[in-house]
PDB file of C-alpha atoms and ligand atoms in Angstrom:
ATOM      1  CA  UNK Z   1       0.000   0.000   0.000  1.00  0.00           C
ATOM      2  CA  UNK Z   2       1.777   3.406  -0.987  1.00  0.00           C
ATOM      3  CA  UNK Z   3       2.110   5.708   2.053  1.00  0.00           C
ATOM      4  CA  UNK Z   4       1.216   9.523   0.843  1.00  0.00           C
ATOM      5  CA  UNK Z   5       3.495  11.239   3.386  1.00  0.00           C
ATOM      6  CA  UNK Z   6       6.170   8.960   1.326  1.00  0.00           C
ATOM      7  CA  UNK Z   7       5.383   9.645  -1.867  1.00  0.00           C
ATOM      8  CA  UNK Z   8       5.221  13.431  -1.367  1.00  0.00           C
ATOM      9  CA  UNK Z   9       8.601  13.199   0.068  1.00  0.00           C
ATOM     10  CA  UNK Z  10       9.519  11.237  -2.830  1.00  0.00           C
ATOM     11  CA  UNK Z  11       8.511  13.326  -5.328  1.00  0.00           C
ATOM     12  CA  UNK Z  12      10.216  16.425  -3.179  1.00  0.00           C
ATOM     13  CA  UNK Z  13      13.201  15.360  -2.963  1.00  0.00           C
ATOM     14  CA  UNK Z  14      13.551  13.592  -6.467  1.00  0.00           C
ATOM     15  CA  UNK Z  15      12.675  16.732  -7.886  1.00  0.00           C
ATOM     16  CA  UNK Z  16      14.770  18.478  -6.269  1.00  0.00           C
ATOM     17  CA  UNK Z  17      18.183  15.920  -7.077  1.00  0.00           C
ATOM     18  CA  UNK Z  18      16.980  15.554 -11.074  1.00  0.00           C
ATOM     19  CA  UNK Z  19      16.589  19.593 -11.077  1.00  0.00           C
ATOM     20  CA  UNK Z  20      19.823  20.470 -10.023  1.00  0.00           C
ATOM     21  CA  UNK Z  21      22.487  21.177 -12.999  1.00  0.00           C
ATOM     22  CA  UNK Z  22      25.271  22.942 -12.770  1.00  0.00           C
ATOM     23  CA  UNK Z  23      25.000  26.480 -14.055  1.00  0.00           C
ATOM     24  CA  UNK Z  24      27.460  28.837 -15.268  1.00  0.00           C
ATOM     25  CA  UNK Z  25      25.157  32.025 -15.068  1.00  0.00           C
ATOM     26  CA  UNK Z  26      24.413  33.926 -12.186  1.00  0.00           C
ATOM     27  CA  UNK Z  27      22.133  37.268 -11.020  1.00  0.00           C
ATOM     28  CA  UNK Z  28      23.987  39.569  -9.269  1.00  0.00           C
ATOM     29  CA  UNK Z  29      21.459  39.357  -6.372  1.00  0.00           C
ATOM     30  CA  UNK Z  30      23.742  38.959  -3.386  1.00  0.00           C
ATOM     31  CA  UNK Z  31      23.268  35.768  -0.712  1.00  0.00           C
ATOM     32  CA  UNK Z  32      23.071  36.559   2.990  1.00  0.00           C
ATOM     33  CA  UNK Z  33      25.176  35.389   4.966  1.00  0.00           C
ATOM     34  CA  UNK Z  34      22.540  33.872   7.237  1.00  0.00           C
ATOM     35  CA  UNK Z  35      20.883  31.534   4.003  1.00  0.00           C
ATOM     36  CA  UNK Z  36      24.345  30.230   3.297  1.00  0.00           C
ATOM     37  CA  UNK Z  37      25.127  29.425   7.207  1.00  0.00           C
ATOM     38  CA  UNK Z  38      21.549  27.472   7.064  1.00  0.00           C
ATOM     39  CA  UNK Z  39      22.313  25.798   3.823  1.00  0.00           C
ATOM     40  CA  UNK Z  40      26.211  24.781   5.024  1.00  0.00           C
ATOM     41  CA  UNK Z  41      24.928  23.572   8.351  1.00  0.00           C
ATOM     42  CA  UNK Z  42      21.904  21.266   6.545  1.00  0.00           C
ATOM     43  CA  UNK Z  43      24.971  19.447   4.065  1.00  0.00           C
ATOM     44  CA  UNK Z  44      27.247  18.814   7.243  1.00  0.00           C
ATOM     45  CA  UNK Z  45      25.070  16.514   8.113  1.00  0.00           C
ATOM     46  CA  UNK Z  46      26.432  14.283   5.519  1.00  0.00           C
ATOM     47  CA  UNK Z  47      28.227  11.118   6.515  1.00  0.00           C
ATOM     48  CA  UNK Z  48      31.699  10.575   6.959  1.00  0.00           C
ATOM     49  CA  UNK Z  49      34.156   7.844   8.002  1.00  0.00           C
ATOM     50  CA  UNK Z  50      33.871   7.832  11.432  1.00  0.00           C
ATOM     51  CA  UNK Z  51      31.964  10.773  11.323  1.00  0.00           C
ATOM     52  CA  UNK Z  52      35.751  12.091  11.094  1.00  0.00           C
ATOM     53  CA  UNK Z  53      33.943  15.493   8.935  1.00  0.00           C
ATOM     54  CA  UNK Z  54      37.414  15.932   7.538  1.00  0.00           C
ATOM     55  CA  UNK Z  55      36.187  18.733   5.114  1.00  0.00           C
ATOM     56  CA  UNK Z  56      36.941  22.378   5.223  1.00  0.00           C
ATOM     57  CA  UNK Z  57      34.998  25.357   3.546  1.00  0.00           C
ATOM     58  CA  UNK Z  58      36.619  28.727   2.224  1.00  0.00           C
ATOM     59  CA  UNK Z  59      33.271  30.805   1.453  1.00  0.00           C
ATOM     60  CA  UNK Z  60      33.855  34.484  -0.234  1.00  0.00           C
ATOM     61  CA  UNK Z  61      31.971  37.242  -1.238  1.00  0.00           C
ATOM     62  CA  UNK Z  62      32.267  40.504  -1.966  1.00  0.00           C
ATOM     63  CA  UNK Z  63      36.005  42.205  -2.472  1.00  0.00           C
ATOM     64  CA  UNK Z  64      37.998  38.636  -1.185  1.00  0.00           C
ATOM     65  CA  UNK Z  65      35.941  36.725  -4.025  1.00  0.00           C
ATOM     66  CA  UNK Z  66      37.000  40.035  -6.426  1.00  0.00           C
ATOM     67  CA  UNK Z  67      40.646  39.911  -5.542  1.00  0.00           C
ATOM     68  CA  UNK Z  68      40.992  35.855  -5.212  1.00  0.00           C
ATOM     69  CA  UNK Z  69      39.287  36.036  -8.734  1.00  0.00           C
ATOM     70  CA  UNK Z  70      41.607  38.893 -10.294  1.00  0.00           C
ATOM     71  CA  UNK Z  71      44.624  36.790  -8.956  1.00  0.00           C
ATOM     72  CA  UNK Z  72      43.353  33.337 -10.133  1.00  0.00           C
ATOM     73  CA  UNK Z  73      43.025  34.588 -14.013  1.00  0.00           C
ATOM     74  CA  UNK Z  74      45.913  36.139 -13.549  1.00  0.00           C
ATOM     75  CA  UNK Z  75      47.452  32.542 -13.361  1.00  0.00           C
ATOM     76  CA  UNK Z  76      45.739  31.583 -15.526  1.00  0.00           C
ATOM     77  CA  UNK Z  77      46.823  33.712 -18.125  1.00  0.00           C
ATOM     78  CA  UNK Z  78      50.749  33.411 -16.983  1.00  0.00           C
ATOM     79  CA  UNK Z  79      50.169  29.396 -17.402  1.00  0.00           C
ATOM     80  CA  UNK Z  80      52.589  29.456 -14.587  1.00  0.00           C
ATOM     81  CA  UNK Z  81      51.400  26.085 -12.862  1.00  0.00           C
ATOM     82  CA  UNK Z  82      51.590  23.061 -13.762  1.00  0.00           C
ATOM     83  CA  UNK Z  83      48.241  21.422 -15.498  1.00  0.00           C
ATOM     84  CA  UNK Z  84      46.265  19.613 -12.512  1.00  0.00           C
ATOM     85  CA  UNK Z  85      46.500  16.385 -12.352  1.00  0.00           C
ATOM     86  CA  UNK Z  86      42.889  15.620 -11.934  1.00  0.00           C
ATOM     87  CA  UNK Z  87      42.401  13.374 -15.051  1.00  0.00           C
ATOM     88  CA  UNK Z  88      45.153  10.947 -15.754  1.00  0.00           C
ATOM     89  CA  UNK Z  89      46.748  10.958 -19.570  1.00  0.00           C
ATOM     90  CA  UNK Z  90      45.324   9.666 -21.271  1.00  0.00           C
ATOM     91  CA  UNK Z  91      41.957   9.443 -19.919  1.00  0.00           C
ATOM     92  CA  UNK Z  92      40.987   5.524 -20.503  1.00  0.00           C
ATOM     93  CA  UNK Z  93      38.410   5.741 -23.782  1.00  0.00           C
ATOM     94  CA  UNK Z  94      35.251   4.845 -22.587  1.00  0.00           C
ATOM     95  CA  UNK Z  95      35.627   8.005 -19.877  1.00  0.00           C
ATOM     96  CA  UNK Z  96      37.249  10.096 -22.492  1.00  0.00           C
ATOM     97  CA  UNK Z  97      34.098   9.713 -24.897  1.00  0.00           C
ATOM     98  CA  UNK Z  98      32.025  10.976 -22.309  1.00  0.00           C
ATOM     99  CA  UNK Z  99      34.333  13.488 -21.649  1.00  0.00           C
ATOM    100  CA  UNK Z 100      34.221  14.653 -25.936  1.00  0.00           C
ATOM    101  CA  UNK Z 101      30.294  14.176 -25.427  1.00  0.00           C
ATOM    102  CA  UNK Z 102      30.397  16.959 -22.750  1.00  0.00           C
ATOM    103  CA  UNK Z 103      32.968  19.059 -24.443  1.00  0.00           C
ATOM    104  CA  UNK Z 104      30.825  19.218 -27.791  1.00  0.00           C
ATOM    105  CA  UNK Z 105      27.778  20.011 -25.795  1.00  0.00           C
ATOM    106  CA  UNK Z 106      29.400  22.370 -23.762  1.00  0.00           C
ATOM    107  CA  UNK Z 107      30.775  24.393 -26.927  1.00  0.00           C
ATOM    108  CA  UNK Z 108      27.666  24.242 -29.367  1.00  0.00           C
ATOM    109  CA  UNK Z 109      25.398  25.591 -26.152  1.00  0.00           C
ATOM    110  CA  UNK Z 110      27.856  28.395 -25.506  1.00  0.00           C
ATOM    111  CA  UNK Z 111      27.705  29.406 -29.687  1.00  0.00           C
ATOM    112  CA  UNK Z 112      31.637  28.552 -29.326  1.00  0.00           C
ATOM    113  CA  UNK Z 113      33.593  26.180 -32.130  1.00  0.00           C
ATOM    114  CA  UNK Z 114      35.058  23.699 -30.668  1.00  0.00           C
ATOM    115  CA  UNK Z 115      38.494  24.208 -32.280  1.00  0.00           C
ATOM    116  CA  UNK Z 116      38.562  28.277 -31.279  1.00  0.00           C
ATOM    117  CA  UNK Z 117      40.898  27.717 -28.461  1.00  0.00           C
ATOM    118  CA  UNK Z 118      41.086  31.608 -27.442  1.00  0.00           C
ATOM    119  CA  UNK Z 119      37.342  31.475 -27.538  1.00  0.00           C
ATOM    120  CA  UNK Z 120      37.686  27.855 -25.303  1.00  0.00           C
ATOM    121  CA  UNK Z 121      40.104  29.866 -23.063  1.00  0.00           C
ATOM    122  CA  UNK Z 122      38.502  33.078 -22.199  1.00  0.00           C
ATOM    123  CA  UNK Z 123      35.354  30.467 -20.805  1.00  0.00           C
ATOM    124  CA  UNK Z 124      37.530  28.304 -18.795  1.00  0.00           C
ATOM    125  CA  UNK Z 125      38.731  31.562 -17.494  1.00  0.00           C
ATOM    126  CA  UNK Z 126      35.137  32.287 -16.424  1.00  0.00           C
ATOM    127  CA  UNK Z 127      35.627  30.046 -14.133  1.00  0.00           C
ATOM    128  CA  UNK Z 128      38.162  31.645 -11.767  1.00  0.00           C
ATOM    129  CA  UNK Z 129      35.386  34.773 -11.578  1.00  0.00           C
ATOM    130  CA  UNK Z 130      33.420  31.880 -10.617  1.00  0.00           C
ATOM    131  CA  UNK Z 131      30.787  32.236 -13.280  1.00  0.00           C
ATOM    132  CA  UNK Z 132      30.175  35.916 -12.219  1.00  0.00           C
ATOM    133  CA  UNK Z 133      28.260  34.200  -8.790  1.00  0.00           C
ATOM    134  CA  UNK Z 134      28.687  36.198  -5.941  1.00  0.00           C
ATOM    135  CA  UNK Z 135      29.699  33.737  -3.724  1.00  0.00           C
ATOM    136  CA  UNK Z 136      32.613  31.670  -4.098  1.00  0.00           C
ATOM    137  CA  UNK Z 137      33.465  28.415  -2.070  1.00  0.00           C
ATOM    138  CA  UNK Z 138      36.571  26.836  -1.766  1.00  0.00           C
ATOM    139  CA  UNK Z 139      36.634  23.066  -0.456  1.00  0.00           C
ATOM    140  CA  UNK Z 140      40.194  22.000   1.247  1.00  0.00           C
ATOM    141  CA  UNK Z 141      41.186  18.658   2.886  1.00  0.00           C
ATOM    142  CA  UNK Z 142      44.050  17.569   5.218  1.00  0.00           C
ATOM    143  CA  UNK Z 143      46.251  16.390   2.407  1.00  0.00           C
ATOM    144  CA  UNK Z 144      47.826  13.622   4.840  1.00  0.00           C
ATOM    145  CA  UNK Z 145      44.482  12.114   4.793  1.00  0.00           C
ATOM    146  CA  UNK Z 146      44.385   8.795   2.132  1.00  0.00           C
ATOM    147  CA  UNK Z 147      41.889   8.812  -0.963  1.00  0.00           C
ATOM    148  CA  UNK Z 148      38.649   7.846   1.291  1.00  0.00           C
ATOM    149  CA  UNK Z 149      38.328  11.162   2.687  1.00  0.00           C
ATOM    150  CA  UNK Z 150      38.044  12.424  -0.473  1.00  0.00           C
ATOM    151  CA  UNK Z 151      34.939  10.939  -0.314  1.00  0.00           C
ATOM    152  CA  UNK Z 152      33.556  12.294   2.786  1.00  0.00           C
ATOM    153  CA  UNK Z 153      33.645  15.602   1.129  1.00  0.00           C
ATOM    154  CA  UNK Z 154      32.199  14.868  -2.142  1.00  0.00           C
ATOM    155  CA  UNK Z 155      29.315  13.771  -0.167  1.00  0.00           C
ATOM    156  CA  UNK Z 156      29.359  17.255   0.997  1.00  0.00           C
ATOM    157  CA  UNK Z 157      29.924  18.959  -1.913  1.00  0.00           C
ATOM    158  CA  UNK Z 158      26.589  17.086  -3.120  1.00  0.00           C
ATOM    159  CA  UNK Z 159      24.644  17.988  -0.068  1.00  0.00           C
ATOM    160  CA  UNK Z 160      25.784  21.902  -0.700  1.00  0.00           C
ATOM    161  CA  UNK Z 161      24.070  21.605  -4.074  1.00  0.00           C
ATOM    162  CA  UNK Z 162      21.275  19.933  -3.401  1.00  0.00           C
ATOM    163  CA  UNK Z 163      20.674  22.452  -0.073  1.00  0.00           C
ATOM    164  CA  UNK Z 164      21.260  24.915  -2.266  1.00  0.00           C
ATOM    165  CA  UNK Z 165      18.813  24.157  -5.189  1.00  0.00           C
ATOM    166  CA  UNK Z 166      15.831  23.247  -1.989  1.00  0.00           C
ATOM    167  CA  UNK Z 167      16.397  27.407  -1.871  1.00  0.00           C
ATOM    168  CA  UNK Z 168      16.174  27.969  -5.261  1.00  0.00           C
ATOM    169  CA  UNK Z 169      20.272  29.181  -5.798  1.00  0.00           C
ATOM    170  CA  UNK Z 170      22.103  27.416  -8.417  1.00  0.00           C
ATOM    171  CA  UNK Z 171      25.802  26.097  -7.890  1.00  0.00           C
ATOM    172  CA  UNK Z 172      28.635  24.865 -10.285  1.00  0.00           C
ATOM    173  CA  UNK Z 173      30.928  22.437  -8.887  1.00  0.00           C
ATOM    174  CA  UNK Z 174      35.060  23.382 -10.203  1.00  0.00           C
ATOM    175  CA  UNK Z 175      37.939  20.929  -9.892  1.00  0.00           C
ATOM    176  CA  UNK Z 176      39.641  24.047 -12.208  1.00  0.00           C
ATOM    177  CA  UNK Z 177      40.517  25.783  -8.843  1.00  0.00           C
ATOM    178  CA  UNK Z 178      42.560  22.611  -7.876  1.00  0.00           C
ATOM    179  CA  UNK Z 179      45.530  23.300 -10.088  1.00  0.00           C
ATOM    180  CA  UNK Z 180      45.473  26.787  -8.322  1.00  0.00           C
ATOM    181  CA  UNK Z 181      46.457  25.922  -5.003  1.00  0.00           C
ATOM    182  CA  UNK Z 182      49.193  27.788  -4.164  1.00  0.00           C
ATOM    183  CA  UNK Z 183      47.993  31.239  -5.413  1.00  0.00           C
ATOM    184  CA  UNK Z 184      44.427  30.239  -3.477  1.00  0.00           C
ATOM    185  CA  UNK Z 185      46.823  29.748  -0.327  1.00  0.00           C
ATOM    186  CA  UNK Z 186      48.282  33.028  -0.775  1.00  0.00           C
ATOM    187  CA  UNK Z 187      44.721  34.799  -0.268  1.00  0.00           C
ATOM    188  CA  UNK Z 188      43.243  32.260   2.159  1.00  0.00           C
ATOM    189  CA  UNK Z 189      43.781  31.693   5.643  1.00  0.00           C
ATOM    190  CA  UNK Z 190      44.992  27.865   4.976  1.00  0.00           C
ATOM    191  CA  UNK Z 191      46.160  25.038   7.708  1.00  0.00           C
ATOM    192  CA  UNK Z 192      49.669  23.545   7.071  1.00  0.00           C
ATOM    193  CA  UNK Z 193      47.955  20.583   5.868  1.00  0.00           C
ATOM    194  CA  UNK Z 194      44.750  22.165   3.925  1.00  0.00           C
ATOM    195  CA  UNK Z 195      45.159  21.390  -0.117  1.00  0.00           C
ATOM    196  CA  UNK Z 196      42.118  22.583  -2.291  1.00  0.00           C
ATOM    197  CA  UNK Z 197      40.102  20.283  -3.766  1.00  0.00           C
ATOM    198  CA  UNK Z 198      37.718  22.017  -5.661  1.00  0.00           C
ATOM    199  CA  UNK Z 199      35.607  25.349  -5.531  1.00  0.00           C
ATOM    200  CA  UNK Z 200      31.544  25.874  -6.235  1.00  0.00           C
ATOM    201  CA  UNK Z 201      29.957  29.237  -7.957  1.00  0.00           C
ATOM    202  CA  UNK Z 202      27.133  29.512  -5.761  1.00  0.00           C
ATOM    203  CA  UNK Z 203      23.896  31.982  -6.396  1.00  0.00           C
ATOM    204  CA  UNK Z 204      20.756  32.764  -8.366  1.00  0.00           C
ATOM    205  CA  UNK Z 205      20.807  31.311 -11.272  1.00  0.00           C
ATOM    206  CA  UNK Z 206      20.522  33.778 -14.401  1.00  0.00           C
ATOM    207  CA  UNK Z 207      17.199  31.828 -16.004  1.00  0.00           C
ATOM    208  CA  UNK Z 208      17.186  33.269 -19.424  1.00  0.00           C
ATOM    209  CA  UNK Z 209      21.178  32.167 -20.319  1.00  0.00           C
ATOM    210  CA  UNK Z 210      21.000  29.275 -22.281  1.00  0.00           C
ATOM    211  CA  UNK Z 211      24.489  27.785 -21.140  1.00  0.00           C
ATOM    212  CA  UNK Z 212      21.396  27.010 -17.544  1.00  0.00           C
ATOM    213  CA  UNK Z 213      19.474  25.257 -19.841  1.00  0.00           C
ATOM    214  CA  UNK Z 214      22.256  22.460 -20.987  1.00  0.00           C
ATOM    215  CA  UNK Z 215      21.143  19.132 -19.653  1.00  0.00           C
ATOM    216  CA  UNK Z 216      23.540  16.105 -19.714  1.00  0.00           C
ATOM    217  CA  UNK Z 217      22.850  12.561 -20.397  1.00  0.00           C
ATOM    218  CA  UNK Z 218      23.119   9.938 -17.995  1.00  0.00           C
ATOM    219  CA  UNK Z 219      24.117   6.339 -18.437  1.00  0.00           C
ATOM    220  CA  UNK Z 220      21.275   4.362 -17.939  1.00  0.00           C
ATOM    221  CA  UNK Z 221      21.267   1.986 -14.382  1.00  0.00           C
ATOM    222  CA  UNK Z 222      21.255  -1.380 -16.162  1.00  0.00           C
ATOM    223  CA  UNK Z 223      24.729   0.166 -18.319  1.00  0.00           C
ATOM    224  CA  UNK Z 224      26.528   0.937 -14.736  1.00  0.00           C
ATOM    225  CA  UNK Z 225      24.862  -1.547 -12.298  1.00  0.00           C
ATOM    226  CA  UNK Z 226      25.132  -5.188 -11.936  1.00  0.00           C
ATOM    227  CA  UNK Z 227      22.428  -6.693 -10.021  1.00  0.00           C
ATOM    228  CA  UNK Z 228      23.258 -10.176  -7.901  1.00  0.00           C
ATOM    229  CA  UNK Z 229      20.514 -12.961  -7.220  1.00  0.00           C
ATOM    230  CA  UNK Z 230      17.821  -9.912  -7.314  1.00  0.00           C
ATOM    231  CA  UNK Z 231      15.349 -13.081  -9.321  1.00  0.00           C
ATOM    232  CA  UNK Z 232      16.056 -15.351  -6.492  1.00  0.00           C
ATOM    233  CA  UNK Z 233      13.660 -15.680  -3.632  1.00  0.00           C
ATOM    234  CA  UNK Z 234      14.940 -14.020   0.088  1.00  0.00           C
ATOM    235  CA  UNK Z 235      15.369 -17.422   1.323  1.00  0.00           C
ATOM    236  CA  UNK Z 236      17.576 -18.403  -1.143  1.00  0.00           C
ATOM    237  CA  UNK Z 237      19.732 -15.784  -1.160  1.00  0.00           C
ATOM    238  CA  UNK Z 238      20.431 -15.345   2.058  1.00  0.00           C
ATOM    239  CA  UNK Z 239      21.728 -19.689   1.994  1.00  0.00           C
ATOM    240  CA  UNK Z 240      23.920 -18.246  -0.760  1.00  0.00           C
TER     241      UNK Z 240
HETATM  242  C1  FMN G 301      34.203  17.078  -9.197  1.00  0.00           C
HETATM  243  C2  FMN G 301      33.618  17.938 -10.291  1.00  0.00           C
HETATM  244  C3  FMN G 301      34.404  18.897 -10.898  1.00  0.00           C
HETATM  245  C4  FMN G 301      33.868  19.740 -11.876  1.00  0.00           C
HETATM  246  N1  FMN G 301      34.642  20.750 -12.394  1.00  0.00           N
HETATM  247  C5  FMN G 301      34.085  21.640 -13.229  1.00  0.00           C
HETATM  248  C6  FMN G 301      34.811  22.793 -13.630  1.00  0.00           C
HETATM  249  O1  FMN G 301      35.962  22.999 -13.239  1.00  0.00           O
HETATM  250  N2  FMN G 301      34.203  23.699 -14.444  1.00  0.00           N
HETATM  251  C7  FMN G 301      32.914  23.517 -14.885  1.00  0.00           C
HETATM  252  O2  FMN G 301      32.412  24.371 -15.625  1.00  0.00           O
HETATM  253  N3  FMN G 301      32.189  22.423 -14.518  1.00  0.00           N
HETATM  254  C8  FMN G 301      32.734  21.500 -13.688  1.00  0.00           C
HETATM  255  N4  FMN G 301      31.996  20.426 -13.253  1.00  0.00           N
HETATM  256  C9  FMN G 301      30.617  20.248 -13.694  1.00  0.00           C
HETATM  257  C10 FMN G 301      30.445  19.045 -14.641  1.00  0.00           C
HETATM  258  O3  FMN G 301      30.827  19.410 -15.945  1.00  0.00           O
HETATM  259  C11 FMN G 301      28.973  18.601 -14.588  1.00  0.00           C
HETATM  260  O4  FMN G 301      28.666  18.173 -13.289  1.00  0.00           O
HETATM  261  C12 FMN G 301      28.660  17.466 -15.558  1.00  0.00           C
HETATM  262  O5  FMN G 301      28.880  17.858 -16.888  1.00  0.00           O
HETATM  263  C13 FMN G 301      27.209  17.009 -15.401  1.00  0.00           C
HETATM  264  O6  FMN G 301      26.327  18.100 -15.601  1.00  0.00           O
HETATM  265  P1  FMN G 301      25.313  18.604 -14.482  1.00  0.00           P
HETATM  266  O7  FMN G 301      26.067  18.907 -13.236  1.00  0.00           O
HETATM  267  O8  FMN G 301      24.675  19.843 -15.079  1.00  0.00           O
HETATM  268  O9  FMN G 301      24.314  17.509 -14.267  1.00  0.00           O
HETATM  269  C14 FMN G 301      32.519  19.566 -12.297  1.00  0.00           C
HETATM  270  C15 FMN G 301      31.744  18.579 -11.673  1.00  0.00           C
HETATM  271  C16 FMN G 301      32.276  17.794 -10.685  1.00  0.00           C
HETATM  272  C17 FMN G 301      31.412  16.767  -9.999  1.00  0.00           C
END
């Protein structure tokens, strides 16, 4: 028998986790202080490895999102660092076709041709400004932590987004900041141990941009899932 309380929730929070996209347009319509405390203290309730909570959050606004920006394309532009590491090379193919799926999408929605580098440049730039949001977060970890922590704060990452897109804000998750580290240290109050791991433009989204409208695919659950004894009857499986 369906439960309506259940369903509602259902339909709440599904709507909520198939409407969120990230979005590369924002309003200029600042976010108080007081909405973004609410919204970070709802996704720290995500889980961790022994509830360890090993994330920390960098949030900006104003002049230090300005200046961190300003400094960040500046970098950019110099090519001074080396390229991040956040893909290996070469990216094995069935990842990498995804990857070309995303890239030609991303172009053709931005009106861009997908062999005008300076035209590809100046919009990865856009992402230092973060997107032109006006508030910018940066995620760090203790670095001497191993891979699995990494975890615990993608799980918050997610739980920013969704939070965010319950209040109607929009967000843009950025490994591009990673590669940036040291200049992001330079503006930042960092630990000894703290090493970025990525940044989020966070804000209202700008509704009538079309680069908010771009929707990507997703790999359908029967392509990425491999379900185990699911035809077999409890009993049965649990002699297995
Ligand atoms: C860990 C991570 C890093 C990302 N880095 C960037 C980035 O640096 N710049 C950007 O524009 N989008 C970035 N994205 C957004 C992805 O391109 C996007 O999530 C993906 O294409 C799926 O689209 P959707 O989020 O709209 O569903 C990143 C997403 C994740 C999860």
């Amino acid at each position: 028998m369906s439960d309506p309380a259940i369903e509602d929730t259902t339909r709440v929070v599904d709507g909520v986790m198939r409407s969120r996209r990230s979005l590369r347009a924002f309003h200029p319509k600042s976010v108080p202080r007081e909405l973004l405390e609410a919204l970070l203290a709802v996704a720290a309730t995500a889980p961790s490895n022994s509830n360890t909570q090993p994330w920390r959050v960098h949030a900006l606004a104003g002049a230090s999102l300005q200046t961190l920006g300003d400094a960040l394309v500046a970098a950019f532009r110099e090519n001074r660092l080396p390229p991040s590491p956040h893909f290996p090379e070469p990216l094995p193919e069935e990842h990498a076709q995804r990857q070309r799926e995303f890239g030609a999408t991303y172009y053709r929605t931005l009106g861009l041709d997908i062999t005008d580098m300076p035209g590809r440049m100046r919009q990865t730039e856009r992402n230092f400004h973060f997107f032109g949001a006006p508030v910018g977060l940066i995620f760090t970890i203790d670095k001497r932590l191993a891979p699995h922590s990494w975890l615990d704060l993608g799980l918050l990452v997610q739980n920013v987004m969704i939070a965010a897109s319950a209040r109607g804000l929009g967000s843009c998750p950025q490994v591009s900041f990673a590669r940036f580290h040291p200049v992001i240290a330079q503006h930042l109050t960092l630990g000894e141990h703290e090493v970025t791991v990525c940044g989020m433009s966070l804000g209202y989204p700008e509704p009538d941009a079309p680069i908010n409208r771009m929707s990507m695919p997703r790999r359908d659950v029967r392509e990425f899932v491999s379900f185990e004894s699911f035809d077999m009857p409890p009993l049965a499986q649990a002699q297995r």
